[in-house]
Coordinates of C-alpha atoms and ligand atoms in Angstrom, one line a residue:
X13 CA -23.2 -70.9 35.4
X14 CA -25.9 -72.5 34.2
X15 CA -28.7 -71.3 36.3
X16 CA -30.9 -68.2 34.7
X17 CA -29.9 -65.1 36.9
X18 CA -32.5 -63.6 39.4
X19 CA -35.4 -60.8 38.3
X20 CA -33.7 -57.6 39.7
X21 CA -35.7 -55.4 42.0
X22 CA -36.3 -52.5 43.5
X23 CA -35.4 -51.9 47.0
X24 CA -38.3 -52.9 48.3
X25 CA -38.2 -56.3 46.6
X26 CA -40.4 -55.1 43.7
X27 CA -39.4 -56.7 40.3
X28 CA -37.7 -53.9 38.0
X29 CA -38.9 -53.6 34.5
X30 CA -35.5 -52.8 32.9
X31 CA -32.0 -52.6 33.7
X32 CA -31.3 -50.2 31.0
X33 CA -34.6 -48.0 29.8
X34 CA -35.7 -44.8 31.8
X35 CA -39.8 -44.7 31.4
X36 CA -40.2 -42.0 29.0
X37 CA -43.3 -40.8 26.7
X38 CA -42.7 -42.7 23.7
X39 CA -38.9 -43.9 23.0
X40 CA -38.1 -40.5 22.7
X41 CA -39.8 -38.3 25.0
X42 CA -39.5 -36.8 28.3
X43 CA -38.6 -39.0 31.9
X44 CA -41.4 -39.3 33.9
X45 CA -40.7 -38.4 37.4
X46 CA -43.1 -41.5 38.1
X47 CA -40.1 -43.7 37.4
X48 CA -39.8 -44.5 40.9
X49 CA -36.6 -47.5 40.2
X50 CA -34.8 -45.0 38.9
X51 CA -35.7 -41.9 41.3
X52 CA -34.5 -44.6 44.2
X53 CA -30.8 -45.5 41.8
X54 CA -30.4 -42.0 41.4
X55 CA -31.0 -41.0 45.0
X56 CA -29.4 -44.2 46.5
X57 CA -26.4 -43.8 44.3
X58 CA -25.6 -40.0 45.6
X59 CA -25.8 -41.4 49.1
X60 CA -23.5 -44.1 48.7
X61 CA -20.5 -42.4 50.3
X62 CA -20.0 -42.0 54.2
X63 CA -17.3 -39.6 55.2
X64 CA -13.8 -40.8 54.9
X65 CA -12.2 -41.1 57.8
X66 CA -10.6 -38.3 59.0
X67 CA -7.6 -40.7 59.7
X68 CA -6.7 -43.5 58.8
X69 CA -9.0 -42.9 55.7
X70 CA -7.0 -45.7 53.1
X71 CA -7.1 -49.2 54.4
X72 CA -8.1 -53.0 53.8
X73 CA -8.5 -56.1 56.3
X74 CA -9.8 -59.6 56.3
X75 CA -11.3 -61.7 59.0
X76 CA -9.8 -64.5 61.0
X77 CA -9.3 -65.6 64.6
X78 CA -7.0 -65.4 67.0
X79 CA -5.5 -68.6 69.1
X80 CA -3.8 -68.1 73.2
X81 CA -0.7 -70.6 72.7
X82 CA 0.8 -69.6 76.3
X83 CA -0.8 -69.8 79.4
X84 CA -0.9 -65.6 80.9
X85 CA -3.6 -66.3 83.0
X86 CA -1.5 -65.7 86.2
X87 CA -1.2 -61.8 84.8
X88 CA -4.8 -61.4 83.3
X89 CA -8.4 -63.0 83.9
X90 CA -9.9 -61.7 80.5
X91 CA -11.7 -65.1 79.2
X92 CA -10.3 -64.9 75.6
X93 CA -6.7 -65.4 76.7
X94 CA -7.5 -68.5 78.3
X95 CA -4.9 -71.3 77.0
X96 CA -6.2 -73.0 73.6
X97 CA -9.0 -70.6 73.7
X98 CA -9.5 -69.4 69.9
X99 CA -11.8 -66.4 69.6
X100 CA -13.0 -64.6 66.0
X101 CA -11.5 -61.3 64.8
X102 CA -11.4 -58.8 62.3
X103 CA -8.3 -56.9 61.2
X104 CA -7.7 -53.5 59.2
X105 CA -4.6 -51.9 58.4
X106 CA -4.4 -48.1 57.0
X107 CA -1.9 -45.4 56.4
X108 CA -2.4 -42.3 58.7
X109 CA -2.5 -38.8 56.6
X110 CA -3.6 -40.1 52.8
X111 CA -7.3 -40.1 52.1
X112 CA -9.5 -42.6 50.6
X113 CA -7.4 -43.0 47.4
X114 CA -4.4 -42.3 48.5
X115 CA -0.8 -44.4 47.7
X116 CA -0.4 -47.8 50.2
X117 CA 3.4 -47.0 49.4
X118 CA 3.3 -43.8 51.1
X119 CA 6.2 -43.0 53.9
X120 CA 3.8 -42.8 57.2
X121 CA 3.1 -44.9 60.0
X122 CA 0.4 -47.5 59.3
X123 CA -2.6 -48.4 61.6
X124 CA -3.0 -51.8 63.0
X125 CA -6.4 -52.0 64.2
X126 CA -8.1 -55.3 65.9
X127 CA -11.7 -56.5 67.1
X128 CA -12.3 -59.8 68.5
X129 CA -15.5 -61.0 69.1
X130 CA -15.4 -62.2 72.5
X131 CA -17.4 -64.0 74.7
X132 CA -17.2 -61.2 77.2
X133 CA -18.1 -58.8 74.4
X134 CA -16.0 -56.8 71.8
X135 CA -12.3 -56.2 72.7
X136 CA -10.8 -53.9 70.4
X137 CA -6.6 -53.1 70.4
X138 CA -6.4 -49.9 67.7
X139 CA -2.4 -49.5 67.4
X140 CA 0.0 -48.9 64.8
X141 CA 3.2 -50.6 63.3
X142 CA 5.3 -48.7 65.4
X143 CA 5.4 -48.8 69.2
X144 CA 5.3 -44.9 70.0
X145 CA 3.4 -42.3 69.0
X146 CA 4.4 -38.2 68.2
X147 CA 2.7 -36.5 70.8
X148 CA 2.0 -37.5 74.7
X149 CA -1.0 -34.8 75.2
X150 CA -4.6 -35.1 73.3
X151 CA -4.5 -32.1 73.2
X152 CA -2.0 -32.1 70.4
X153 CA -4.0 -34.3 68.6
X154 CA -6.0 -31.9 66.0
X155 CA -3.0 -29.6 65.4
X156 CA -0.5 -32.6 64.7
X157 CA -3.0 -33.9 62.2
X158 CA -3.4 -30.7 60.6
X159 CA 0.5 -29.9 60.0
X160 CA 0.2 -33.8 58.2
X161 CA -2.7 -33.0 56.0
X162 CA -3.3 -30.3 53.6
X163 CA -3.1 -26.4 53.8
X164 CA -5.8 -23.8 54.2
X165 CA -4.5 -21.5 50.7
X166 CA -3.0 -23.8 48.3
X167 CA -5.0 -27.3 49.3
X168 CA -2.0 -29.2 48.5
X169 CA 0.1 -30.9 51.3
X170 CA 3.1 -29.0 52.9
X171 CA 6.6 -30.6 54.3
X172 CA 7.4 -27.5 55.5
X173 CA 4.4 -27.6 58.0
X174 CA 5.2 -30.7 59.2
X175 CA 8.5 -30.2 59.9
X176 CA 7.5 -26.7 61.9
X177 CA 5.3 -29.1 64.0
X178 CA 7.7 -32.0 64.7
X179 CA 10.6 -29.9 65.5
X180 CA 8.7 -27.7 67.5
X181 CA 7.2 -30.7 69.2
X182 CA 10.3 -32.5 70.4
X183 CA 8.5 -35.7 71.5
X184 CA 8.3 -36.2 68.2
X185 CA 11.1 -37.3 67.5
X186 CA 11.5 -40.8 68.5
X187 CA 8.1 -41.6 66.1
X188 CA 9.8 -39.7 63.3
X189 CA 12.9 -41.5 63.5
X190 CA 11.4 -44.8 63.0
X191 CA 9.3 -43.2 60.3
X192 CA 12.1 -41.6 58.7
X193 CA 13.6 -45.7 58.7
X194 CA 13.6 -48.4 57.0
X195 CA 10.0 -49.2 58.9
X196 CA 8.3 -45.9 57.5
X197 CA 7.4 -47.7 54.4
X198 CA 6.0 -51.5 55.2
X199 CA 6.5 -54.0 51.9
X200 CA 3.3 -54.8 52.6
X201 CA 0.5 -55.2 55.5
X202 CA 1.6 -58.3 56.2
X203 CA 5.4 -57.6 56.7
X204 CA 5.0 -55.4 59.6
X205 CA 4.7 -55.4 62.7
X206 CA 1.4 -54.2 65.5
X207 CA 1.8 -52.3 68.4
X208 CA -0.5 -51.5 71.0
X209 CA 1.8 -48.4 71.5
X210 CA -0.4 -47.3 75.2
X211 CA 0.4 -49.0 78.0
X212 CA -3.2 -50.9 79.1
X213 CA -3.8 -52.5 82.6
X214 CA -4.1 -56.4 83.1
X215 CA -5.7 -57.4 86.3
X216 CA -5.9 -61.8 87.1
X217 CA -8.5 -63.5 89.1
X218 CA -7.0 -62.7 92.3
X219 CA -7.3 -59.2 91.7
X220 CA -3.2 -59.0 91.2
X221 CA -2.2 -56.3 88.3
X222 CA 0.6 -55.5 85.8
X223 CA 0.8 -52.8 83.1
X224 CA 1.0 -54.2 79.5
X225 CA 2.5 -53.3 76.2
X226 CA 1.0 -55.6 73.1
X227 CA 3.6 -56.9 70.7
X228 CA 2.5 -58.7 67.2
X229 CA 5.4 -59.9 65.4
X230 CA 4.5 -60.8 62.0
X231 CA 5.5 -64.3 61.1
X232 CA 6.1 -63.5 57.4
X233 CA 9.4 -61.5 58.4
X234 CA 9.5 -57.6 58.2
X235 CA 10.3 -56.5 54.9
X236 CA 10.2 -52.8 53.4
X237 CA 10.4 -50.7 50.3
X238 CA 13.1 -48.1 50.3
X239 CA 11.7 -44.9 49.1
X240 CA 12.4 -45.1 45.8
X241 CA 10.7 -48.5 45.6
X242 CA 7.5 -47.0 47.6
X243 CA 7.7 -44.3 45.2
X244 CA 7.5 -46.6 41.8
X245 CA 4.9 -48.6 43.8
X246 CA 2.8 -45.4 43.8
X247 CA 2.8 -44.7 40.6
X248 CA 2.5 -48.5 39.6
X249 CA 0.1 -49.4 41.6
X250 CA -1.7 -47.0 44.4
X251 CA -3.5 -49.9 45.9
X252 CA -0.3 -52.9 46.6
X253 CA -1.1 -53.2 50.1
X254 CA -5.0 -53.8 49.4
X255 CA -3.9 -56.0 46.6
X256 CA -1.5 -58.0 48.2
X257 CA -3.4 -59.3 51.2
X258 CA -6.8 -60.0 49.6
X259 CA -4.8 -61.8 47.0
X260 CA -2.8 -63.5 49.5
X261 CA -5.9 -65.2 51.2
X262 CA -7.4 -65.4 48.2
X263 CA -5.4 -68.1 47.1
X264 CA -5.4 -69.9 50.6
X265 CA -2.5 -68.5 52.3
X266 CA -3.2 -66.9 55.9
X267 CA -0.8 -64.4 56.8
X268 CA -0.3 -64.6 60.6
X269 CA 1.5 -62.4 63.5
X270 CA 3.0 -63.3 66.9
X271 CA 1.4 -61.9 69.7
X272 CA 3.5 -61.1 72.9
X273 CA 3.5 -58.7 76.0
X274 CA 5.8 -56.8 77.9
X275 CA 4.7 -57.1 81.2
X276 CA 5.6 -54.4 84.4
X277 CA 4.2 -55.5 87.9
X278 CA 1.7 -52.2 89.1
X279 CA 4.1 -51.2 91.8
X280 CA 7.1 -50.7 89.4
X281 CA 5.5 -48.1 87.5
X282 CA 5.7 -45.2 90.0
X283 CA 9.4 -45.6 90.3
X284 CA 10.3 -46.6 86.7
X285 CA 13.2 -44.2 85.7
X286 CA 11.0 -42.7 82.7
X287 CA 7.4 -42.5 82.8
X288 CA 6.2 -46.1 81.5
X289 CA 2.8 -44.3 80.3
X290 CA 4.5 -41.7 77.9
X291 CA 3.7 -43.0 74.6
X292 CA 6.1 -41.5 73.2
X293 CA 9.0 -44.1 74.6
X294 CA 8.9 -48.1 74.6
X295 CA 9.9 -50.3 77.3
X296 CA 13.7 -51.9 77.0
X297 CA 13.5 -55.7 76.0
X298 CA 16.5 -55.6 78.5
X299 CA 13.8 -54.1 81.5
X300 CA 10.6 -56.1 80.1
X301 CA 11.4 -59.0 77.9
X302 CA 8.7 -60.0 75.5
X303 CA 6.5 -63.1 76.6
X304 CA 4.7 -65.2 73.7
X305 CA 0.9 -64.9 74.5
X306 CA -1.3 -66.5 71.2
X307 CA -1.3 -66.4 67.3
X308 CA -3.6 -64.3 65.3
X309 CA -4.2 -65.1 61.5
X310 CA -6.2 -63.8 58.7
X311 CA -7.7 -66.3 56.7
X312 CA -11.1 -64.4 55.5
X313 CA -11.5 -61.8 52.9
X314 CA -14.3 -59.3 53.3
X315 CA -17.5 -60.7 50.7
X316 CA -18.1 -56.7 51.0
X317 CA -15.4 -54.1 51.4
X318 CA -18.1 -51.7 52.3
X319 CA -20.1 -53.3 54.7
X320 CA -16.8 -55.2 56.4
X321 CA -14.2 -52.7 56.4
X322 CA -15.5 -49.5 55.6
X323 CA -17.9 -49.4 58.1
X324 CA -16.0 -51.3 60.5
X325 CA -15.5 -49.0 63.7
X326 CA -12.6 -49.9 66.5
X327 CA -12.7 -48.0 69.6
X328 CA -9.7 -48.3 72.4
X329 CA -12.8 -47.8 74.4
X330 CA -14.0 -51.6 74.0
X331 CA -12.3 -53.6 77.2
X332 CA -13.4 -56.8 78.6
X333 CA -13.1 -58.3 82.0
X334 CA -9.6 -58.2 83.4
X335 CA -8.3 -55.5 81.0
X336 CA -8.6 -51.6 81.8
X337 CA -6.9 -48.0 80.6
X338 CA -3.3 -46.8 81.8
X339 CA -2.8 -43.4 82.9
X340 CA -1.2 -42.8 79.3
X341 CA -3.4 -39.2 78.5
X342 CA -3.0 -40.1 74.3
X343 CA -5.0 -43.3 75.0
X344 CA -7.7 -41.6 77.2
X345 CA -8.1 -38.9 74.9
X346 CA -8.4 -41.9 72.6
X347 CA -11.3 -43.4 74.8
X348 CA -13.7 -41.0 73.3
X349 CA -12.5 -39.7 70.2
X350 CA -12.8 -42.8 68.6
X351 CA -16.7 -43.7 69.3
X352 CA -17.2 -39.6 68.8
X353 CA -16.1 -40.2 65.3
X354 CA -18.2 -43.4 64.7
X355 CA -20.9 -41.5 65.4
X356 CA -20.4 -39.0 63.2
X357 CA -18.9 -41.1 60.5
X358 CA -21.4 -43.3 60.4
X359 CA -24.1 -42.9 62.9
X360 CA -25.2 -43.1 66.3
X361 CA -26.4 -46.6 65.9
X362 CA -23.1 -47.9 64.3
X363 CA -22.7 -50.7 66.8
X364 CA -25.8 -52.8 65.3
X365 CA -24.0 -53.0 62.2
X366 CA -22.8 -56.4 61.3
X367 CA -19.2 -56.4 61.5
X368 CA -19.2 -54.2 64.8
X369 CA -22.0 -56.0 66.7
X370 CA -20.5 -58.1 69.4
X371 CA -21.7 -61.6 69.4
X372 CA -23.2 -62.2 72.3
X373 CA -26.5 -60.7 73.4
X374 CA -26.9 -56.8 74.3
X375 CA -29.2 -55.7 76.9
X376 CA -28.2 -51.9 76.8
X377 CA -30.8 -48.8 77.6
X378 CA -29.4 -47.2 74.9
X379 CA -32.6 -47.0 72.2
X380 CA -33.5 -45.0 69.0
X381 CA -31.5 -42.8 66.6
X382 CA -31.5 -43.3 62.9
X383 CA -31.3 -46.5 61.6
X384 CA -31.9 -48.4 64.6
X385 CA -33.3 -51.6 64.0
X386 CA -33.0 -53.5 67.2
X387 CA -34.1 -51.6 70.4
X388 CA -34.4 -52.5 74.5
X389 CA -37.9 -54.1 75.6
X390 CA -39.8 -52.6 78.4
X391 CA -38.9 -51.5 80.7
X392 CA -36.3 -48.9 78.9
X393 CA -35.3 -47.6 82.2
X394 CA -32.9 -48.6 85.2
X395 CA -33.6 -49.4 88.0
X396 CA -36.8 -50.6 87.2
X397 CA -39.0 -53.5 89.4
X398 CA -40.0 -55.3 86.3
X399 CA -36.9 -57.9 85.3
X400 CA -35.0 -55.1 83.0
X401 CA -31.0 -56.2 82.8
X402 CA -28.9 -55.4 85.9
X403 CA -25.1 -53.9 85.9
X404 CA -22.5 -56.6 87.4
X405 CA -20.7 -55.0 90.2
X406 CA -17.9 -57.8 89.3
X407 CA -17.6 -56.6 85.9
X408 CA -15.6 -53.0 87.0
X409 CA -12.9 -52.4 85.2
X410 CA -9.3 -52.5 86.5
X411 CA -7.8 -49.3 87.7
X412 CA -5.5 -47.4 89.6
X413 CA -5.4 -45.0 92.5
X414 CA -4.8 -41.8 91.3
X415 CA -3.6 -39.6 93.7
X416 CA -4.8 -35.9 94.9
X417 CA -3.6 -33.4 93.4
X418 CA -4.2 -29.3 92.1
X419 CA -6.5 -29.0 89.0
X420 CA -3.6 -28.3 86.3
X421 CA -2.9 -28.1 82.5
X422 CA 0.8 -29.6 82.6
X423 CA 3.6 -32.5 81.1
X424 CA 3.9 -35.7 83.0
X425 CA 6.3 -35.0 86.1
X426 CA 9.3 -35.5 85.1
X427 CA 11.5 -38.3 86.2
X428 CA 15.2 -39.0 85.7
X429 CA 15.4 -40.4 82.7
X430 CA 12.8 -38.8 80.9
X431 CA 13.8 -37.0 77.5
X432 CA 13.0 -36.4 73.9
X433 CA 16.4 -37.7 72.2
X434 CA 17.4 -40.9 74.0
X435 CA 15.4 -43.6 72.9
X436 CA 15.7 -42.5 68.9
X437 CA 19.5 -41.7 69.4
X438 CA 19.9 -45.8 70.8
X439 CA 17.6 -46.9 68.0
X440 CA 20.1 -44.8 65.4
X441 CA 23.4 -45.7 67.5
X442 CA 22.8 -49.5 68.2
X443 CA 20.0 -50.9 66.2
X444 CA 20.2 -49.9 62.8
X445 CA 23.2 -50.9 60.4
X446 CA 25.2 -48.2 58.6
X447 CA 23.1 -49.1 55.8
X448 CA 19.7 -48.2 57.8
X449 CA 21.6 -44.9 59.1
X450 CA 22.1 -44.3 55.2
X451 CA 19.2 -44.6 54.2
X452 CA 17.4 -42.8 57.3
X453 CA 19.6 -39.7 56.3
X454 CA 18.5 -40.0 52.8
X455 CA 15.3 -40.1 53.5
X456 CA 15.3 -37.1 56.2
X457 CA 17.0 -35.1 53.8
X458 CA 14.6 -36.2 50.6
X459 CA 11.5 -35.3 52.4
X460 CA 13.0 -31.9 54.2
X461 CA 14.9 -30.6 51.1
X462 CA 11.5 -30.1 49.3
X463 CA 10.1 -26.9 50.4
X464 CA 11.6 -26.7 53.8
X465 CA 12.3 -22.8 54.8
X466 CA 14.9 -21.8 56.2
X467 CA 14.9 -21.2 59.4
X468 CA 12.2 -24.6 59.7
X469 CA 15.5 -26.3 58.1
X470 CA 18.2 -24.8 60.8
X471 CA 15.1 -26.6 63.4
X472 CA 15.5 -29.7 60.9
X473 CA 19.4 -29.8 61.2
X474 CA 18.9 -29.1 65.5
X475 CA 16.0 -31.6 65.9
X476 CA 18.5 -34.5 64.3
X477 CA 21.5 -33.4 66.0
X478 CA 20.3 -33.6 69.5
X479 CA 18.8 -37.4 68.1
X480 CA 22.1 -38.1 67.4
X481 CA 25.2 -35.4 66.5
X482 CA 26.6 -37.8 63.8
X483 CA 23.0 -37.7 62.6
X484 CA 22.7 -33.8 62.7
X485 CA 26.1 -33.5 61.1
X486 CA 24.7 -36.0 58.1
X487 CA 21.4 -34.4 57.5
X488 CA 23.0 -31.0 57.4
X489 CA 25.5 -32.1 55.0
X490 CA 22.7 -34.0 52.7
X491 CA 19.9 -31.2 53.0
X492 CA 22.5 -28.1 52.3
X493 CA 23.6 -30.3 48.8
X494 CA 19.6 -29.3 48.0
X495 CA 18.8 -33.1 47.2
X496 CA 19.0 -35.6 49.9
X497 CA 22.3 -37.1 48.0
X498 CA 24.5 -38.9 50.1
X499 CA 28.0 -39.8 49.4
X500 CA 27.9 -43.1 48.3
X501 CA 24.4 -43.1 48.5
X502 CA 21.0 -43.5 46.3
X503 CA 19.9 -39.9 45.9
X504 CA 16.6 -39.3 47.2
X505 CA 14.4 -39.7 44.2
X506 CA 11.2 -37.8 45.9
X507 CA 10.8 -35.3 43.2
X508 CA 8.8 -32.0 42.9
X509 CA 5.6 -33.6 41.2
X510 CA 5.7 -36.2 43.7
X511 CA 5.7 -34.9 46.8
X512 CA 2.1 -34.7 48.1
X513 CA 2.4 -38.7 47.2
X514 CA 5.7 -39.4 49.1
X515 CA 4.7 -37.3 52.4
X516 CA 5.8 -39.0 55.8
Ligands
NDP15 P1 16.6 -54.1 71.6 O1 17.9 -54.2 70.9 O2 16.1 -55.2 72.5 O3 15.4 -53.8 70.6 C1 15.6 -53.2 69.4 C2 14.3 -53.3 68.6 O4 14.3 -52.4 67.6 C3 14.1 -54.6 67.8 O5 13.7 -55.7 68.7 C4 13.1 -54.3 66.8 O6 11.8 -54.3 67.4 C5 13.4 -52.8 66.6 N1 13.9 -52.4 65.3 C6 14.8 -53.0 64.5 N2 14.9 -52.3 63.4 C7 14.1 -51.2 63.5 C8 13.8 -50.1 62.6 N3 14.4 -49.9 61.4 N4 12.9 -49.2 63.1 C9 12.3 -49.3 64.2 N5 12.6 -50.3 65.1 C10 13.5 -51.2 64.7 O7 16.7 -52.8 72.4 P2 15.6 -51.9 73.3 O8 14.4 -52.7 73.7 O9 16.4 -51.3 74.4 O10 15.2 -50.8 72.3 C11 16.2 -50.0 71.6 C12 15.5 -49.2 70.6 O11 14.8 -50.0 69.7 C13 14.4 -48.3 71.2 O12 14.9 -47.1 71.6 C14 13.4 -48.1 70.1 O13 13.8 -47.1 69.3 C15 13.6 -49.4 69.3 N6 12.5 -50.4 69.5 C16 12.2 -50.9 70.7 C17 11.1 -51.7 71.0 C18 10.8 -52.1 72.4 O14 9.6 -52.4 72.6 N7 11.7 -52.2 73.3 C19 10.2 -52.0 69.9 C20 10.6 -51.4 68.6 C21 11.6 -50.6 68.5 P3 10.8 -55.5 67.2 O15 11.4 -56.6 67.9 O16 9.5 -55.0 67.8 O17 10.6 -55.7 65.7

């Protein structure tokens, strides 16, 4: 680089004297508090952290776009799936229970979280790489989160508190098979897959609906580290799964995923034999085979982690025309707790930040709150006579009927097939190789062997039996040797030291 480098300045654009000198009497003497560049470093530099996120706190993305390859406009009217239409998006992945600096390698489920920059405004899908979730009820939420993160006395992280939660929370136990697979420990963000998990609502021009389950397959294969590998990986390097994909565009390549739906007509839903909206279940391929829908790839890395990524907010909340909520209660729990957090994460007016303003015009009433830059004309009040933005009766929302009913704090009705142990038990029986059972059993019995109790582990040794009694009959075996070892088998290599690192 040739060219001299710019005069730094002060905030406010005022050229700075020094890069390196405090103003002090004589070389010296005292600071003078009149040294106003570096009052504003010092202040601006103990300001420079926003709460992590209480979730989903470690994470990377990159920019790119997403392009409709099949023709779904016969299911759904939303304008960005119109065929060839390619709309602008931004994409962040995180694990769930680490914070900020936390290991990438860590066993836990990772998030999957999308905005694209329609022309209808921002549509937002915030899943995970697996298509269920733990719990069915919000109201689960806080507590769940709680037994995965640290305890009150000690500060440190505690499988035995997790394993009191999942196995008195038998719902559970379809999410913590897959986790306790070959999937709880992605290669890298790119070699998994995204799921939108709830079930959302598609209506099409006509005004015809269907419920929908997002699918994106990653096109670079699924690939994993076994948990010895994503333990190495921890130690080696903490940050892989940032590193690989900003290295990965860096030099040019664009990793890219598959999106397709699972699509149910409306009708079928009240007599589907379990509850479709459970999120704790996914739909048969056999019932609701996958349809291709578009492409989605990453070919932009932040320029600013910060500004791109960590203040990035996605919100299920964010639907355009044509796409509405499911009865599914996680997701409309979800439909406030995410722009609750934003809020308090990183302020009321984080929507006029770059990376989460929409790109088309706003004409909202909303107005003030810190940091606002950009706020409504007169008249800031609806209805007005004086030309202020009208709502769109034609822009409502899809929905259902919901019928009548008493005022009452219970579990979805339950239907014929609806049970804790099914779907994982298929997913152990029929879809995983005696080498992925292996390695699930390890795994259970690395994770529950460190500091489990007693009676928690008799729960432990239940919980996996009624998953599957050949299952139940390995884990008891494994976990009463004391050290995950299986016959035949790699031992589980979680040790002491490591386990706060090697957690879910
Ligand atoms: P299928 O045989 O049609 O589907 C099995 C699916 O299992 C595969 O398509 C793949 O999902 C997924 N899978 C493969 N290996 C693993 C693993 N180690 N951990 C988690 N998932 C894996 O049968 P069904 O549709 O009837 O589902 C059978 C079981 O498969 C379910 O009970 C569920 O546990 C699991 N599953 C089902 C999905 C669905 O939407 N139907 C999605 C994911 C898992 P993918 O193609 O998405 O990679």
């Amino acid at each position: 680089m040739s060219e001299e480098p710019k005069v730094t300045t002060t905030d406010a654009g005022i050229p700075a004297a020094s890069d390196e000198h405090s103003l002090t009497v004589g070389p010296d003497g005292p600071i003078l508090l009149q040294d106003h560049y570096l009052v504003q470093k010092m202040a601006q530099f103990n300001r420079e952290r926003v709460p992590e996120r209480v979730v989903h706190a470690k994470g990377g993305g990159a920019h790119g776009f997403f392009e409709v390859t099949d023709d779904v406009t016969s299911f759904c009217r939303a304008d960005f799936l119109r065929p060839g239409k390619r709309t602008e998006m931004l994409a962040r992945f995180s694990t769930v229970a680490g914070e900020l600096g936390s290991a990438d390698s860590n066993r836990d489920p990772r998030g999957f979280a999308l905005k694209f920059y329609t022309e209808q405004g921002n549509y937002d899908m915030v899943g995970n790489n697996t298509p269920v979730f733990f719990i069915r009820d919000p109201q689960k939420f806080q507590d769940f989160i709680h037994s995965q993160k640290r305890r009150a006395d000690s500060h440190t992280r505690d499988n035995n508190m997790q394993w009191d939660f999942w196995t008195l929370s038998p719902e559970s136990a379809h999410q913590v098979t897959i986790l306790m697979g070959d999937r709880g420990i992605p290669k890298s963000w790119r070699h998994m897959n995204g799921y939108s998990s709830h079930t959302y609502l598609w209506e099409n021009a006509g005004g015809e609906k269907h419920w929908v389950k997002y699918h994106f397959h990653t096109d670079q294969g699924i690939e994993f580290y076994t948990a010895a590998e994503g333990q190495a990986m921890a130690a080696e390097d903490p940050d892989c799964h940032l590193r690989d994909l900003y290295q990965t565009i860096k030099r040019g390549d664009q990793p890219s995923w598959t999106l397709l739906v699972q699509l149910m007509p409306f009708e079928e839903a009240a007599d589907y034999r379990f509850n479709p909206f459970d999120v704790t279940k996914v739909w048969p391929h056999a019932d609701y085979p996958l349809r291709q829908v578009g492409r989605m790839v990453l070919d932009r890395n932040p320029d600013n982690y910060f500004a791109e990524i960590e203040q990035s907010a996605f919100e299920p909340a964010n639907m355009v025309a044509g796409i509405g909520p499911s009865p599914d209660k996680m997701l409309l729990g979800r439909l406030f707790s995410y722009p609750d957090t934003h809020r308090h994460r990183i302020g009321s007016n984080y929507l006029q930040l770059p990376v989460n303003r929409p790109k088309v015009e706003v004409n909202s009433y909303n107005r003030d709150g810190a940091m606002r830059y950009s706020n409504p004309k007169d008249p800031v009040y609806a209805p007005n006579s004086y030309g202020g933005p009208k709502a769109d009766p034609s822009a409502a929302e899809p929905s259902w009927y919901a019928a009548g009913g008493e005022i009452v704090r219970a579990a979805y009705t339950q239907r014929r097939d609806d049970d804790d142990f099914g779907q994982p038990g298929t997913l152990y029986r029929q879809v995983l190789d005696e080498g992925g059972r292996q390695r699930m059993v390890t795994n259970i019995a690395g994770h529950a062997n460190q500091g489990t109790e007693p009676q928690v582990l008799a729960r432990v040794i239940d919980y996996w039996t009624k998953v599957d009694p050949d299952l139940g009959a390995r884990v008891a075996r494994a976990t009463s040797s004391g050290n995950g070892q299986q016959p035949g088998g790699p031992a589980a290599s979680l040790t002491e030291a490591a386990a706060p690192s090697g957690q879910r």
